[in-house]
Short mmCIF file of C-alpha atoms in Angstrom, two decimals:
data_model
loop_
_atom_site.label_atom_id
_atom_site.label_comp_id
_atom_site.label_asym_id
_atom_site.label_seq_id
_atom_site.Cartn_x
_atom_site.Cartn_y
_atom_site.Cartn_z
CA LYS A 1 14.02 -31.85 10.45
CA LEU A 2 10.96 -34.22 10.59
CA ILE A 3 12.50 -35.21 6.79
CA ALA A 4 15.91 -35.30 7.90
CA ALA A 5 15.07 -37.83 11.19
CA GLY A 6 13.17 -39.71 9.06
CA ALA A 7 15.87 -40.34 6.91
CA ARG A 8 18.43 -41.07 9.36
CA GLN A 9 16.06 -43.69 10.20
CA LEU A 10 15.98 -45.93 7.25
CA ALA A 11 18.07 -48.69 6.88
CA SER A 12 21.62 -47.71 5.45
CA ASN A 13 20.77 -49.42 1.61
CA VAL A 14 17.78 -47.30 1.46
CA PRO A 15 18.68 -44.32 -0.82
CA GLU A 16 19.03 -40.79 1.18
CA LEU A 17 18.49 -38.40 -2.00
CA ASN A 18 14.74 -38.83 -1.93
CA PHE A 19 14.70 -37.06 1.69
CA GLU A 20 16.91 -34.72 0.33
CA GLU A 21 15.10 -33.68 -2.81
CA ALA A 22 11.89 -33.22 -0.23
CA ALA A 23 13.93 -31.02 2.23
CA ARG A 24 15.13 -28.66 -0.12
CA GLU A 25 11.31 -28.69 -1.50
CA ALA A 26 9.41 -28.80 1.98
CA HIS A 27 8.46 -24.80 2.27
CA ARG A 28 6.11 -25.78 -1.13
CA ALA A 29 4.22 -27.74 1.06
CA TRP A 30 3.67 -24.97 3.37
CA ALA A 31 2.44 -22.98 1.10
CA ASP A 32 -1.75 -22.48 1.08
CA PRO A 33 -2.42 -23.74 -2.88
CA ARG A 34 -5.96 -21.24 -2.52
CA GLU A 35 -3.83 -18.49 -2.16
CA LEU A 36 -2.26 -17.27 -5.74
CA PRO A 37 0.11 -14.61 -5.87
CA TYR A 38 -0.92 -11.16 -5.75
CA GLU A 39 -0.58 -10.36 -9.07
CA ALA A 40 -2.42 -13.04 -10.03
CA GLN A 41 -5.10 -12.26 -7.96
CA GLN A 42 -5.70 -9.03 -9.35
CA ALA A 43 -6.09 -10.48 -12.67
CA PHE A 44 -9.23 -12.63 -11.43
CA ASP A 45 -10.13 -9.58 -9.54
CA HIS A 46 -10.92 -7.55 -12.32
CA ALA A 47 -12.44 -10.28 -14.17
CA ARG A 48 -14.75 -10.36 -11.56
CA ASP A 49 -15.47 -6.54 -11.74
CA VAL A 50 -15.95 -6.55 -15.28
CA ALA A 51 -18.59 -9.38 -15.03
CA LYS A 52 -20.20 -7.00 -12.10
CA LYS A 53 -20.01 -3.95 -14.48
CA ALA A 54 -21.53 -5.90 -17.03
CA ARG A 55 -24.65 -7.22 -15.00
CA ARG A 56 -25.45 -3.51 -14.02
CA GLY A 57 -26.19 -2.80 -17.81
CA SER A 58 -28.92 -5.08 -19.15
CA ASP A 59 -25.72 -5.62 -22.36
CA ALA A 60 -22.45 -4.15 -23.73
CA SER A 61 -24.45 -2.31 -26.24
CA ALA A 62 -26.83 -0.87 -23.80
CA SER A 63 -23.77 -0.06 -21.21
CA GLY A 64 -21.49 1.38 -23.94
CA ASP A 65 -19.21 -1.15 -22.59
CA ALA A 66 -17.29 -3.57 -24.86
CA PRO A 67 -18.49 -7.36 -24.22
CA PRO A 68 -15.76 -9.29 -22.35
CA SER A 69 -12.79 -10.99 -23.92
CA ILE A 70 -12.30 -14.50 -24.19
CA GLU A 71 -9.10 -14.40 -21.98
CA GLN A 72 -11.62 -12.56 -19.25
CA LEU A 73 -14.04 -15.21 -19.84
CA CYS A 74 -11.58 -18.19 -19.03
CA LEU A 75 -10.85 -16.81 -15.17
CA ARG A 76 -14.15 -16.56 -14.36
CA ALA A 77 -14.38 -19.68 -15.28
CA VAL A 78 -11.44 -20.69 -13.17
CA ASP A 79 -12.85 -18.87 -10.38
CA ALA A 80 -16.35 -20.44 -10.57
CA PHE A 81 -14.30 -23.89 -10.26
CA ARG A 82 -12.54 -22.24 -7.40
CA THR A 83 -15.45 -21.57 -5.60
CA GLU A 84 -16.77 -24.94 -5.72
CA ASN A 85 -13.61 -26.52 -4.50
CA ASN A 86 -12.55 -25.23 -1.41
CA GLY A 87 -10.62 -22.63 -3.48
CA LEU A 88 -8.82 -24.92 -4.69
CA PRO A 89 -7.34 -23.49 -8.67
CA PRO A 90 -7.49 -26.63 -11.38
CA LEU A 91 -4.09 -28.48 -11.25
CA SER A 92 -1.52 -27.82 -13.69
CA GLY A 93 -0.39 -31.24 -14.03
CA PRO A 94 3.04 -31.89 -15.09
CA ILE A 95 5.46 -32.59 -12.09
CA PRO A 96 9.37 -31.88 -11.75
CA ASP A 97 11.69 -34.37 -12.61
CA MET A 98 12.87 -36.24 -9.16
CA HIS A 99 14.74 -39.45 -8.08
CA ALA A 100 12.67 -42.42 -8.38
CA ASP A 101 12.45 -45.84 -10.53
CA THR A 102 10.73 -45.41 -13.45
CA ASN A 103 7.21 -47.36 -12.77
CA SER A 104 7.04 -44.94 -10.07
CA PHE A 105 7.50 -41.85 -11.46
CA VAL A 106 5.28 -42.72 -14.65
CA ALA A 107 2.29 -43.59 -12.11
CA LEU A 108 3.07 -40.41 -10.21
CA GLN A 109 2.74 -38.68 -13.86
CA ARG A 110 -0.40 -40.10 -14.43
CA LEU A 111 -2.15 -39.35 -11.02
CA TYR A 112 -1.40 -35.79 -12.08
CA ARG A 113 -2.44 -35.72 -15.41
CA ASP A 114 -5.60 -37.92 -14.47
CA LYS A 115 -6.48 -35.51 -11.96
CA ALA A 116 -5.50 -32.23 -14.33
CA LEU A 117 -7.44 -33.48 -16.87
CA ALA A 118 -10.66 -33.57 -14.75
CA ASP A 119 -10.29 -29.89 -13.53
CA LEU A 120 -9.89 -28.97 -16.72
CA GLN A 121 -13.00 -30.72 -17.99
CA GLY A 122 -15.29 -28.98 -14.45
CA VAL A 123 -13.86 -25.22 -15.67
CA GLN A 124 -14.25 -25.99 -19.34
CA ALA A 125 -18.01 -26.93 -18.23
CA HIS A 126 -18.63 -23.21 -16.54
CA PHE A 127 -16.55 -21.44 -19.17
CA ASP A 128 -18.78 -23.46 -22.21
CA ALA A 129 -21.60 -21.68 -20.56
CA LEU A 130 -20.26 -18.40 -20.41
CA ILE A 131 -19.50 -18.26 -23.99
CA LYS A 132 -22.61 -18.98 -25.14
CA ASP A 133 -24.03 -16.68 -22.59
CA THR A 134 -21.81 -14.43 -23.95
CA PHE A 135 -21.43 -15.17 -27.40
CA SER A 136 -24.28 -17.40 -28.61
CA ARG A 137 -22.40 -19.92 -29.93
CA ALA A 138 -19.82 -22.64 -28.49
CA PRO A 139 -16.05 -22.22 -27.79
CA SER A 140 -13.53 -22.52 -30.68
CA GLN A 141 -10.63 -25.18 -30.50
CA GLU A 142 -8.79 -21.44 -30.11
CA ASP A 143 -10.98 -20.26 -27.21
CA LEU A 144 -10.05 -24.32 -25.54
CA GLN A 145 -6.24 -23.86 -25.96
CA LEU A 146 -6.38 -20.84 -24.00
CA LEU A 147 -8.45 -22.11 -21.28
CA SER A 148 -6.36 -25.12 -20.78
CA LEU A 149 -3.12 -22.68 -21.08
CA VAL A 150 -4.59 -20.45 -18.39
CA CYS A 151 -5.54 -23.59 -16.32
CA LYS A 152 -2.56 -24.78 -16.48
CA HIS A 153 -0.67 -21.23 -15.30
CA VAL A 154 -2.87 -19.78 -13.09
CA GLY A 155 -0.70 -18.45 -10.57
CA ASP A 156 1.06 -17.04 -13.61
CA VAL A 157 -1.42 -14.96 -14.93
CA ARG A 158 -1.52 -10.81 -15.08
CA HIS A 159 -3.60 -8.22 -16.00
CA VAL A 160 -1.96 -5.75 -18.24
CA SER A 161 -3.47 -2.67 -18.74
CA THR A 162 -2.67 0.31 -21.35
CA LYS A 163 -4.14 3.57 -22.99
CA SER A 164 -5.63 3.22 -26.01
CA LEU A 165 -3.68 4.52 -29.11
CA ALA A 166 -5.44 7.61 -29.86
CA ASP A 167 -5.15 8.47 -26.34
CA GLU A 168 -1.70 7.70 -25.95
CA LEU A 169 -1.23 10.01 -29.05
CA VAL A 170 -3.39 12.80 -27.56
CA ALA A 171 -1.69 12.87 -24.05
CA PRO A 172 0.86 10.66 -23.55
CA ASN A 173 2.49 10.21 -19.91
CA LEU A 174 6.27 10.10 -21.19
CA ALA A 175 7.21 12.03 -17.79
CA GLU A 176 6.30 9.27 -15.74
CA VAL A 177 7.75 6.84 -17.83
CA ALA A 178 10.66 8.55 -18.72
CA PHE A 179 11.73 8.87 -14.49
CA GLU A 180 10.68 5.20 -14.27
CA GLY A 181 12.37 3.52 -17.10
CA LEU A 182 15.70 6.02 -16.36
CA MET A 183 15.74 4.70 -13.30
CA GLU A 184 15.91 1.57 -13.63
CA ILE A 185 19.21 2.14 -15.68
CA ASP A 186 22.37 2.56 -12.80
CA GLU A 187 25.03 2.93 -15.69
CA PRO A 188 24.64 7.42 -17.20
CA LYS A 189 26.79 5.59 -20.81
CA LEU A 190 23.56 3.23 -20.99
CA LYS A 191 20.46 5.71 -20.72
CA PRO A 192 20.71 7.29 -24.12
CA GLN A 193 19.88 3.72 -24.98
CA ALA A 194 16.34 3.08 -23.23
CA PRO A 195 13.51 2.07 -24.90
CA VAL A 196 11.76 5.68 -23.99
CA CYS A 197 14.19 7.68 -25.38
CA TRP A 198 13.70 5.76 -28.61
CA TYR A 199 10.01 6.21 -27.97
CA ALA A 200 10.31 9.80 -28.05
CA GLY A 201 12.84 9.66 -31.02
CA LEU A 202 9.53 7.79 -33.21
CA ARG A 203 7.09 10.04 -32.32
CA ALA A 204 9.65 13.01 -33.38
CA VAL A 205 9.86 11.39 -36.43
CA ASP A 206 5.87 10.53 -36.85
CA ARG A 207 5.92 14.79 -36.16
CA PHE A 208 8.46 15.57 -39.02
CA TYR A 209 5.98 13.57 -41.74
CA VAL A 210 2.77 15.41 -40.54
CA LYS A 211 5.06 18.34 -41.24
CA GLN A 212 7.71 17.69 -44.54
CA GLY A 213 5.43 15.17 -46.10
CA ARG A 214 8.32 12.44 -45.81
CA TYR A 215 10.60 10.68 -43.41
CA PRO A 216 13.78 12.14 -42.57
CA GLY A 217 16.80 10.83 -44.45
CA LEU A 218 15.06 9.14 -47.48
CA ASP A 219 17.63 11.80 -49.52
CA GLU A 220 21.57 11.40 -48.58
CA SER A 221 21.60 14.97 -49.55
CA SER A 222 19.84 16.02 -46.94
CA LEU A 223 20.30 14.13 -44.53
CA ALA A 224 22.37 17.18 -41.97
CA ALA A 225 19.52 19.13 -42.40
CA ASP A 226 16.47 16.57 -41.88
CA ALA A 227 18.27 15.51 -38.70
CA SER A 228 18.57 19.26 -37.68
CA LEU A 229 14.69 19.24 -38.19
CA LEU A 230 14.01 16.07 -36.28
CA ALA A 231 15.98 17.45 -33.40
CA ASP A 232 13.91 19.93 -32.89
CA GLU A 233 10.74 18.15 -33.21
CA LEU A 234 11.78 15.79 -30.53
CA ARG A 235 13.12 18.79 -28.19
CA ALA A 236 9.52 19.71 -29.24
CA PHE A 237 7.50 16.91 -28.11
CA VAL A 238 9.37 16.31 -24.91
CA GLN A 239 8.77 19.45 -23.66
CA GLU A 240 5.29 19.60 -24.98
CA ALA A 241 4.92 16.06 -23.09
CA GLY A 242 6.15 17.64 -19.83
CA ALA A 243 9.77 15.52 -19.50
CA ALA A 244 12.12 17.77 -20.51
CA GLU A 245 13.10 17.44 -16.67
CA ALA A 246 13.15 14.13 -16.66
CA MET A 247 14.79 12.82 -20.07
CA ASN A 248 17.39 16.24 -19.94
CA GLU A 249 20.26 13.74 -19.31
CA ALA A 250 19.50 11.05 -21.26
CA LEU A 251 18.35 13.17 -24.63
CA ALA A 252 20.88 14.03 -27.42
CA ASP A 253 20.56 15.32 -31.46
CA ALA A 254 22.98 11.65 -31.68
CA HIS A 255 19.23 10.48 -31.39
CA ALA A 256 17.67 12.32 -34.38
CA GLN A 257 20.87 11.84 -36.11
CA GLU A 258 20.84 8.05 -35.88
CA LEU A 259 16.98 8.18 -36.58
CA SER A 260 17.57 10.23 -39.78
CA ARG A 261 20.28 7.84 -41.29
CA PHE A 262 17.71 4.99 -40.38
CA GLY A 263 15.40 6.44 -43.42
CA ALA A 264 12.74 4.77 -42.12
CA ALA A 265 13.95 1.34 -43.48
CA GLU A 266 12.62 -1.73 -42.19
CA LEU A 267 15.24 -3.97 -40.08
CA HIS A 268 15.28 -7.44 -41.58
CA ALA A 269 15.47 -8.72 -37.99
CA VAL A 270 11.68 -7.45 -37.47
CA ALA A 271 10.61 -8.22 -40.92
CA SER A 272 11.24 -11.88 -40.29
CA VAL A 273 9.70 -11.96 -36.89
CA VAL A 274 6.17 -10.25 -39.12
CA GLY A 275 6.69 -12.21 -41.74
CA GLY A 276 6.70 -15.53 -39.67
CA VAL A 277 3.83 -14.15 -37.48
CA ALA A 278 1.98 -13.15 -40.26
CA SER A 279 2.50 -16.68 -42.13
CA GLN A 280 1.33 -18.64 -38.79
CA LYS A 281 -2.24 -16.56 -38.99
CA ALA A 282 -2.45 -17.67 -42.86
CA VAL A 283 -1.56 -21.23 -42.36
CA LYS A 284 -4.31 -21.62 -39.26
CA VAL A 285 -6.96 -19.43 -41.19
CA ILE A 286 -5.90 -21.57 -44.62
CA ALA A 287 -6.02 -24.84 -42.34
#
């Protein structure tokens, strides 16, 4: 209302587009910049908990815990910066496009960029000390790139924790994942295409390989027989994982038939992505 009232008091030759933009984005001014989104704050809390746990032991080897990751050190550096600056996170830098003359917009961009750079340098001072204390070295270029990325997206960071591969192979939480994953799909005919169904199918393929010493479907003459054996393994795996009831309507022999027809082939799309990632890493090593 204040913005609209101010616009009405202007001379008729003053463009009102800026006021329309201000009214549309005014809600951002009422938000406390010190309050991060819930998931982002969880990530910072986790990094803080890891640091406290490390301090309780004399060192990582004595306590049996792995040293903190570079990502966690980035969050701790930002956390230290926030403590020094009344809870304010580092400025991200970019500003949205707006109706303005070129000189004013460029000047505003420069102000935000300079402040973001100064904040990044403040965070880096803490980061350098954390890297030295943890790894007895200076931060690498990749470390600094990650720190810059975190500073630009403080409100978007997330802590995602997963089971180890060994734990997943021994005790998969298939029932819980199947229940949540299938509940998100409203269309019944789409449920068989849920990722959890194909995950169960691939686990069944692993069981088939252990018992048969080969992947199903490699020999076209035994395709039907392999599909039948694979379907048995799929049902057994789902039953042992306690997910038979959760996946009853989604799983079918068609999954085993398709995986057998697939015959452990390499999809060209997957191969191209893996090759691209590998080539990027190779270029970094060579450079």
